[in-house]
Amino acid sequence: MKKHIPNFITCLNLFSGCVALYFIFQNELVYASYLVGLAAVFDFLDGMVARVLGAYSEIGKQLDSLADVISFGVVPGAMMFMMLKRAEGDLFLPETILPFAGFIITVFSALRLAKFNIDTRQTTSFIGLPTPACAIFVASLPLILASGELMHFAIILNKLVLLATTLILSFLLVAELPLFALKFTNLSWADNSVRFIFVGLSVILLALLNFAAIPLIIVLYIVLSIFKKQTA
């Protein structure tokens, strides 16, 4: 029975992504964003539970990727589609075509997951931005907009900003960029200094900026990973 527990949690991740899609279709992006966060929690838990129970399986590995491509691929792509439909500004792409650029994130998320499944270098760290981090970045944008500040609307709901965000995130998903994993094998400072710094700064940013801190935290994650690589 215990070998099915991680897979059940993975299915909760997938279910959360499906419900998030429903809310996106209803143009309720804030609810969809919360469900992306819930899916990310389940995604973290299924791996942790599998390690604790020793319940690894090939079907679990495949199911995890299938769930992730929905919750962290299709969902952020659809979310970006809806935001591009609302965005203002002039770009070279026709109004009817531009929103579909959001699904570039979906395509590159699928490429990222396929690459992860066959890349033996990514057992203890990541090469390229993990799909949950990309999805959380996108999902944070409707939450920031919900604060109602006009400056946030002017910055985020801009076609050029959203298109640039889509292209940068898509590139980072498949980039040959080493990123550390948030897995603590012990609590020693020497082995986990970058992780402790990241967690500490993330808590401070969240306390100061609320949801507006989330994109900064993703950027911080990338910067600290590059710093860790250069000092290794």
mmCIF file of C-alpha atoms in Angstrom:
data_model
loop_
_atom_site.group_PDB
_atom_site.id
_atom_site.type_symbol
_atom_site.label_atom_id
_atom_site.label_comp_id
_atom_site.label_asym_id
_atom_site.label_seq_id
_atom_site.Cartn_x
_atom_site.Cartn_y
_atom_site.Cartn_z
ATOM 1 C CA MET A 1 0.000 0.000 0.000
ATOM 2 C CA LYS A 2 2.763 2.447 0.907
ATOM 3 C CA LYS A 3 4.163 2.435 -2.648
ATOM 4 C CA HIS A 4 0.919 4.045 -3.862
ATOM 5 C CA ILE A 5 0.998 6.963 -1.391
ATOM 6 C CA PRO A 6 3.473 9.117 -3.389
ATOM 7 C CA ASN A 7 1.489 8.467 -6.574
ATOM 8 C CA PHE A 8 -1.718 9.544 -4.824
ATOM 9 C CA ILE A 9 -0.046 12.808 -3.809
ATOM 10 C CA THR A 10 1.157 13.270 -7.395
ATOM 11 C CA CYS A 11 -2.453 12.824 -8.547
ATOM 12 C CA LEU A 12 -3.458 15.620 -6.153
ATOM 13 C CA ASN A 13 -0.885 17.799 -7.928
ATOM 14 C CA LEU A 14 -2.496 16.910 -11.267
ATOM 15 C CA PHE A 15 -6.017 17.487 -9.913
ATOM 16 C CA SER A 16 -4.984 20.923 -8.601
ATOM 17 C CA GLY A 17 -3.676 21.821 -12.062
ATOM 18 C CA CYS A 18 -6.935 20.716 -13.698
ATOM 19 C CA VAL A 19 -9.014 22.827 -11.306
ATOM 20 C CA ALA A 20 -6.649 25.752 -11.920
ATOM 21 C CA LEU A 21 -7.418 25.442 -15.634
ATOM 22 C CA TYR A 22 -11.140 25.641 -14.872
ATOM 23 C CA PHE A 23 -10.635 28.934 -13.029
ATOM 24 C CA ILE A 24 -8.476 30.275 -15.865
ATOM 25 C CA PHE A 25 -11.321 29.520 -18.294
ATOM 26 C CA GLN A 26 -13.570 31.531 -15.928
ATOM 27 C CA ASN A 27 -10.990 34.362 -15.952
ATOM 28 C CA GLU A 28 -10.441 33.860 -12.210
ATOM 29 C CA LEU A 29 -6.657 34.003 -12.316
ATOM 30 C CA VAL A 30 -6.195 34.641 -8.599
ATOM 31 C CA TYR A 31 -7.889 31.363 -7.661
ATOM 32 C CA ALA A 32 -5.851 29.618 -10.361
ATOM 33 C CA SER A 33 -2.663 31.080 -8.870
ATOM 34 C CA TYR A 34 -3.467 29.680 -5.429
ATOM 35 C CA LEU A 35 -4.028 26.268 -7.005
ATOM 36 C CA VAL A 36 -0.617 26.446 -8.688
ATOM 37 C CA GLY A 37 0.841 27.004 -5.231
ATOM 38 C CA LEU A 38 -1.113 24.024 -3.907
ATOM 39 C CA ALA A 39 0.108 21.870 -6.816
ATOM 40 C CA ALA A 40 3.691 22.905 -5.984
ATOM 41 C CA VAL A 41 3.178 21.773 -2.373
ATOM 42 C CA PHE A 42 1.953 18.372 -3.569
ATOM 43 C CA ASP A 43 4.875 18.180 -6.013
ATOM 44 C CA PHE A 44 7.304 18.735 -3.141
ATOM 45 C CA LEU A 45 5.506 16.273 -0.868
ATOM 46 C CA ASP A 46 5.347 13.365 -3.312
ATOM 47 C CA GLY A 47 9.130 13.306 -3.667
ATOM 48 C CA MET A 48 9.694 13.707 0.069
ATOM 49 C CA VAL A 49 7.221 10.931 0.921
ATOM 50 C CA ALA A 50 8.760 8.654 -1.714
ATOM 51 C CA ARG A 51 12.199 9.156 -0.134
ATOM 52 C CA VAL A 52 10.925 8.556 3.401
ATOM 53 C CA LEU A 53 8.986 5.418 2.447
ATOM 54 C CA GLY A 54 11.515 4.188 -0.100
ATOM 55 C CA ALA A 55 8.593 3.949 -2.512
ATOM 56 C CA TYR A 56 10.254 4.820 -5.802
ATOM 57 C CA SER A 57 8.779 3.390 -8.994
ATOM 58 C CA GLU A 58 9.084 3.933 -12.728
ATOM 59 C CA ILE A 59 5.359 4.659 -12.984
ATOM 60 C CA GLY A 60 5.752 7.271 -10.243
ATOM 61 C CA LYS A 61 8.512 8.993 -12.219
ATOM 62 C CA GLN A 62 6.400 9.098 -15.378
ATOM 63 C CA LEU A 63 3.246 10.154 -13.510
ATOM 64 C CA ASP A 64 5.154 12.998 -11.864
ATOM 65 C CA SER A 65 6.208 14.400 -15.239
ATOM 66 C CA LEU A 66 2.701 14.017 -16.674
ATOM 67 C CA ALA A 67 1.218 15.870 -13.700
ATOM 68 C CA ASP A 68 3.893 18.578 -13.914
ATOM 69 C CA VAL A 69 3.311 19.234 -17.606
ATOM 70 C CA ILE A 70 -0.308 20.110 -16.739
ATOM 71 C CA SER A 71 0.137 21.986 -13.456
ATOM 72 C CA PHE A 72 3.420 23.710 -14.339
ATOM 73 C CA GLY A 73 3.236 23.742 -18.143
ATOM 74 C CA VAL A 74 -0.305 24.058 -19.478
ATOM 75 C CA VAL A 75 -1.538 26.151 -16.535
ATOM 76 C CA PRO A 76 1.117 28.927 -16.667
ATOM 77 C CA GLY A 77 0.839 28.967 -20.477
ATOM 78 C CA ALA A 78 -2.931 29.461 -20.263
ATOM 79 C CA MET A 79 -2.461 32.052 -17.531
ATOM 80 C CA MET A 80 -0.009 33.999 -19.692
ATOM 81 C CA PHE A 81 -2.472 33.710 -22.607
ATOM 82 C CA MET A 82 -5.183 35.388 -20.533
ATOM 83 C CA MET A 83 -2.860 38.142 -19.302
ATOM 84 C CA LEU A 84 -1.630 38.869 -22.839
ATOM 85 C CA LYS A 85 -5.285 39.250 -23.913
ATOM 86 C CA ARG A 86 -5.726 41.937 -21.240
ATOM 87 C CA ALA A 87 -2.370 43.635 -21.796
ATOM 88 C CA GLU A 88 -1.886 47.053 -23.358
ATOM 89 C CA GLY A 89 0.747 48.468 -25.683
ATOM 90 C CA ASP A 90 1.699 48.045 -29.321
ATOM 91 C CA LEU A 91 3.707 45.138 -30.681
ATOM 92 C CA PHE A 92 4.485 43.788 -34.127
ATOM 93 C CA LEU A 93 2.208 40.754 -33.636
ATOM 94 C CA PRO A 94 -1.533 41.008 -34.493
ATOM 95 C CA GLU A 95 -3.864 41.310 -31.514
ATOM 96 C CA THR A 96 -5.512 37.980 -32.276
ATOM 97 C CA ILE A 97 -2.194 36.087 -32.457
ATOM 98 C CA LEU A 98 -0.155 37.629 -29.644
ATOM 99 C CA PRO A 99 -1.925 35.897 -26.682
ATOM 100 C CA PHE A 100 -1.030 32.467 -28.082
ATOM 101 C CA ALA A 101 2.630 33.301 -27.472
ATOM 102 C CA GLY A 102 1.904 32.481 -23.826
ATOM 103 C CA PHE A 103 1.808 28.798 -24.736
ATOM 104 C CA ILE A 104 5.505 28.952 -25.611
ATOM 105 C CA ILE A 105 5.956 28.373 -21.866
ATOM 106 C CA THR A 106 3.926 25.164 -22.178
ATOM 107 C CA VAL A 107 6.077 23.888 -25.040
ATOM 108 C CA PHE A 108 9.365 24.607 -23.273
ATOM 109 C CA SER A 109 8.042 23.169 -20.001
ATOM 110 C CA ALA A 110 7.358 19.889 -21.820
ATOM 111 C CA LEU A 111 10.859 19.992 -23.326
ATOM 112 C CA ARG A 112 12.294 20.696 -19.887
ATOM 113 C CA LEU A 113 10.481 17.716 -18.315
ATOM 114 C CA ALA A 114 11.478 15.353 -21.129
ATOM 115 C CA LYS A 115 15.083 16.481 -20.762
ATOM 116 C CA PHE A 116 14.968 16.051 -16.982
ATOM 117 C CA ASN A 117 13.768 12.457 -17.262
ATOM 118 C CA ILE A 118 16.809 11.360 -19.288
ATOM 119 C CA ASP A 119 19.489 13.666 -17.842
ATOM 120 C CA THR A 120 21.556 11.777 -15.259
ATOM 121 C CA ARG A 121 23.229 15.030 -14.158
ATOM 122 C CA GLN A 122 20.050 16.192 -12.419
ATOM 123 C CA THR A 123 19.851 13.708 -9.567
ATOM 124 C CA THR A 124 21.016 16.119 -6.819
ATOM 125 C CA SER A 125 20.700 19.486 -8.589
ATOM 126 C CA PHE A 126 19.016 21.022 -11.623
ATOM 127 C CA ILE A 127 20.155 22.060 -15.085
ATOM 128 C CA GLY A 128 17.756 24.781 -16.144
ATOM 129 C CA LEU A 129 14.864 26.378 -14.273
ATOM 130 C CA PRO A 130 12.528 23.773 -12.698
ATOM 131 C CA THR A 131 8.979 23.914 -14.057
ATOM 132 C CA PRO A 132 7.406 24.608 -10.607
ATOM 133 C CA ALA A 133 9.614 27.705 -10.225
ATOM 134 C CA CYS A 134 8.575 28.940 -13.675
ATOM 135 C CA ALA A 135 4.898 28.316 -12.937
ATOM 136 C CA ILE A 136 5.086 30.036 -9.549
ATOM 137 C CA PHE A 137 6.705 33.072 -11.211
ATOM 138 C CA VAL A 138 3.822 33.345 -13.692
ATOM 139 C CA ALA A 139 1.179 32.612 -11.036
ATOM 140 C CA SER A 140 2.521 35.389 -8.831
ATOM 141 C CA LEU A 141 1.615 38.030 -11.435
ATOM 142 C CA PRO A 142 -2.205 37.857 -10.975
ATOM 143 C CA LEU A 143 -1.674 37.918 -7.193
ATOM 144 C CA ILE A 144 0.435 41.061 -7.512
ATOM 145 C CA LEU A 145 -2.206 42.642 -9.756
ATOM 146 C CA ALA A 146 -4.877 41.792 -7.164
ATOM 147 C CA SER A 147 -3.245 44.284 -4.794
ATOM 148 C CA GLY A 148 -4.798 46.982 -6.982
ATOM 149 C CA GLU A 149 -1.739 49.227 -7.272
ATOM 150 C CA LEU A 150 -1.748 51.149 -10.557
ATOM 151 C CA MET A 151 2.032 50.845 -10.895
ATOM 152 C CA HIS A 152 1.744 47.055 -10.909
ATOM 153 C CA PHE A 153 -0.872 47.193 -13.670
ATOM 154 C CA ALA A 154 1.297 49.506 -15.765
ATOM 155 C CA ILE A 155 4.340 47.262 -15.423
ATOM 156 C CA ILE A 156 2.801 43.790 -15.603
ATOM 157 C CA LEU A 157 -0.091 44.269 -18.034
ATOM 158 C CA ASN A 158 2.214 45.481 -20.775
ATOM 159 C CA LYS A 159 2.479 43.366 -23.907
ATOM 160 C CA LEU A 160 6.237 43.824 -24.239
ATOM 161 C CA VAL A 161 6.862 42.948 -20.568
ATOM 162 C CA LEU A 162 4.699 39.823 -20.719
ATOM 163 C CA LEU A 163 6.179 38.653 -24.032
ATOM 164 C CA ALA A 164 9.720 39.250 -22.765
ATOM 165 C CA THR A 165 8.876 37.363 -19.549
ATOM 166 C CA THR A 166 7.500 34.463 -21.605
ATOM 167 C CA LEU A 167 10.620 34.235 -23.775
ATOM 168 C CA ILE A 168 13.080 34.587 -20.879
ATOM 169 C CA LEU A 169 11.332 31.954 -18.760
ATOM 170 C CA SER A 170 11.131 29.599 -21.751
ATOM 171 C CA PHE A 171 14.854 30.000 -22.370
ATOM 172 C CA LEU A 172 15.712 29.415 -18.705
ATOM 173 C CA LEU A 173 13.687 26.186 -18.649
ATOM 174 C CA VAL A 174 16.055 24.492 -21.114
ATOM 175 C CA ALA A 175 19.244 26.504 -20.517
ATOM 176 C CA GLU A 176 22.444 24.727 -19.483
ATOM 177 C CA LEU A 177 22.305 26.602 -16.189
ATOM 178 C CA PRO A 178 23.224 24.681 -13.007
ATOM 179 C CA LEU A 179 20.796 25.447 -10.163
ATOM 180 C CA PHE A 180 20.917 24.093 -6.621
ATOM 181 C CA ALA A 181 18.117 21.942 -5.246
ATOM 182 C CA LEU A 182 16.372 22.810 -1.973
ATOM 183 C CA LYS A 183 17.159 19.431 -0.438
ATOM 184 C CA PHE A 184 18.876 19.473 2.954
ATOM 185 C CA THR A 185 20.795 16.234 3.516
ATOM 186 C CA ASN A 186 22.074 17.717 6.805
ATOM 187 C CA LEU A 187 21.918 21.022 8.669
ATOM 188 C CA SER A 188 25.592 21.996 8.528
ATOM 189 C CA TRP A 189 26.407 25.524 7.353
ATOM 190 C CA ALA A 190 29.320 24.331 5.208
ATOM 191 C CA ASP A 191 27.127 22.061 3.083
ATOM 192 C CA ASN A 192 24.032 24.280 2.965
ATOM 193 C CA SER A 193 25.207 27.900 3.229
ATOM 194 C CA VAL A 194 23.617 28.952 -0.075
ATOM 195 C CA ARG A 195 20.333 27.222 0.851
ATOM 196 C CA PHE A 196 20.236 28.921 4.277
ATOM 197 C CA ILE A 197 20.958 32.321 2.691
ATOM 198 C CA PHE A 198 18.265 31.745 0.071
ATOM 199 C CA VAL A 199 15.624 30.723 2.631
ATOM 200 C CA GLY A 200 16.501 33.618 4.953
ATOM 201 C CA LEU A 201 16.404 36.264 2.215
ATOM 202 C CA SER A 202 13.192 34.779 0.808
ATOM 203 C CA VAL A 203 11.444 35.074 4.180
ATOM 204 C CA ILE A 204 12.570 38.709 4.486
ATOM 205 C CA LEU A 205 11.395 39.561 0.963
ATOM 206 C CA LEU A 206 8.006 37.933 1.553
ATOM 207 C CA ALA A 207 7.576 39.824 4.824
ATOM 208 C CA LEU A 208 8.388 43.136 3.137
ATOM 209 C CA LEU A 209 6.767 42.774 -0.280
ATOM 210 C CA ASN A 210 4.138 40.036 0.031
ATOM 211 C CA PHE A 211 3.343 38.474 -3.375
ATOM 212 C CA ALA A 212 5.500 41.037 -5.184
ATOM 213 C CA ALA A 213 8.484 39.253 -3.620
ATOM 214 C CA ILE A 214 7.906 36.015 -5.547
ATOM 215 C CA PRO A 215 9.457 37.075 -8.901
ATOM 216 C CA LEU A 216 12.393 38.534 -6.961
ATOM 217 C CA ILE A 217 12.818 35.257 -5.082
ATOM 218 C CA ILE A 218 12.999 33.323 -8.371
ATOM 219 C CA VAL A 219 15.635 35.791 -9.631
ATOM 220 C CA LEU A 220 17.494 35.443 -6.317
ATOM 221 C CA TYR A 221 17.446 31.658 -6.743
ATOM 222 C CA ILE A 222 19.109 31.956 -10.149
ATOM 223 C CA VAL A 223 21.685 34.539 -8.970
ATOM 224 C CA LEU A 224 22.689 32.499 -5.913
ATOM 225 C CA SER A 225 22.996 29.373 -8.070
ATOM 226 C CA ILE A 226 25.370 31.191 -10.419
ATOM 227 C CA PHE A 227 27.352 32.508 -7.438
ATOM 228 C CA LYS A 228 27.540 28.998 -5.941
ATOM 229 C CA LYS A 229 28.795 27.599 -9.249
ATOM 230 C CA GLN A 230 31.493 30.263 -9.591
ATOM 231 C CA THR A 231 32.744 29.794 -6.022
ATOM 232 C CA ALA A 232 32.677 25.980 -6.129
#
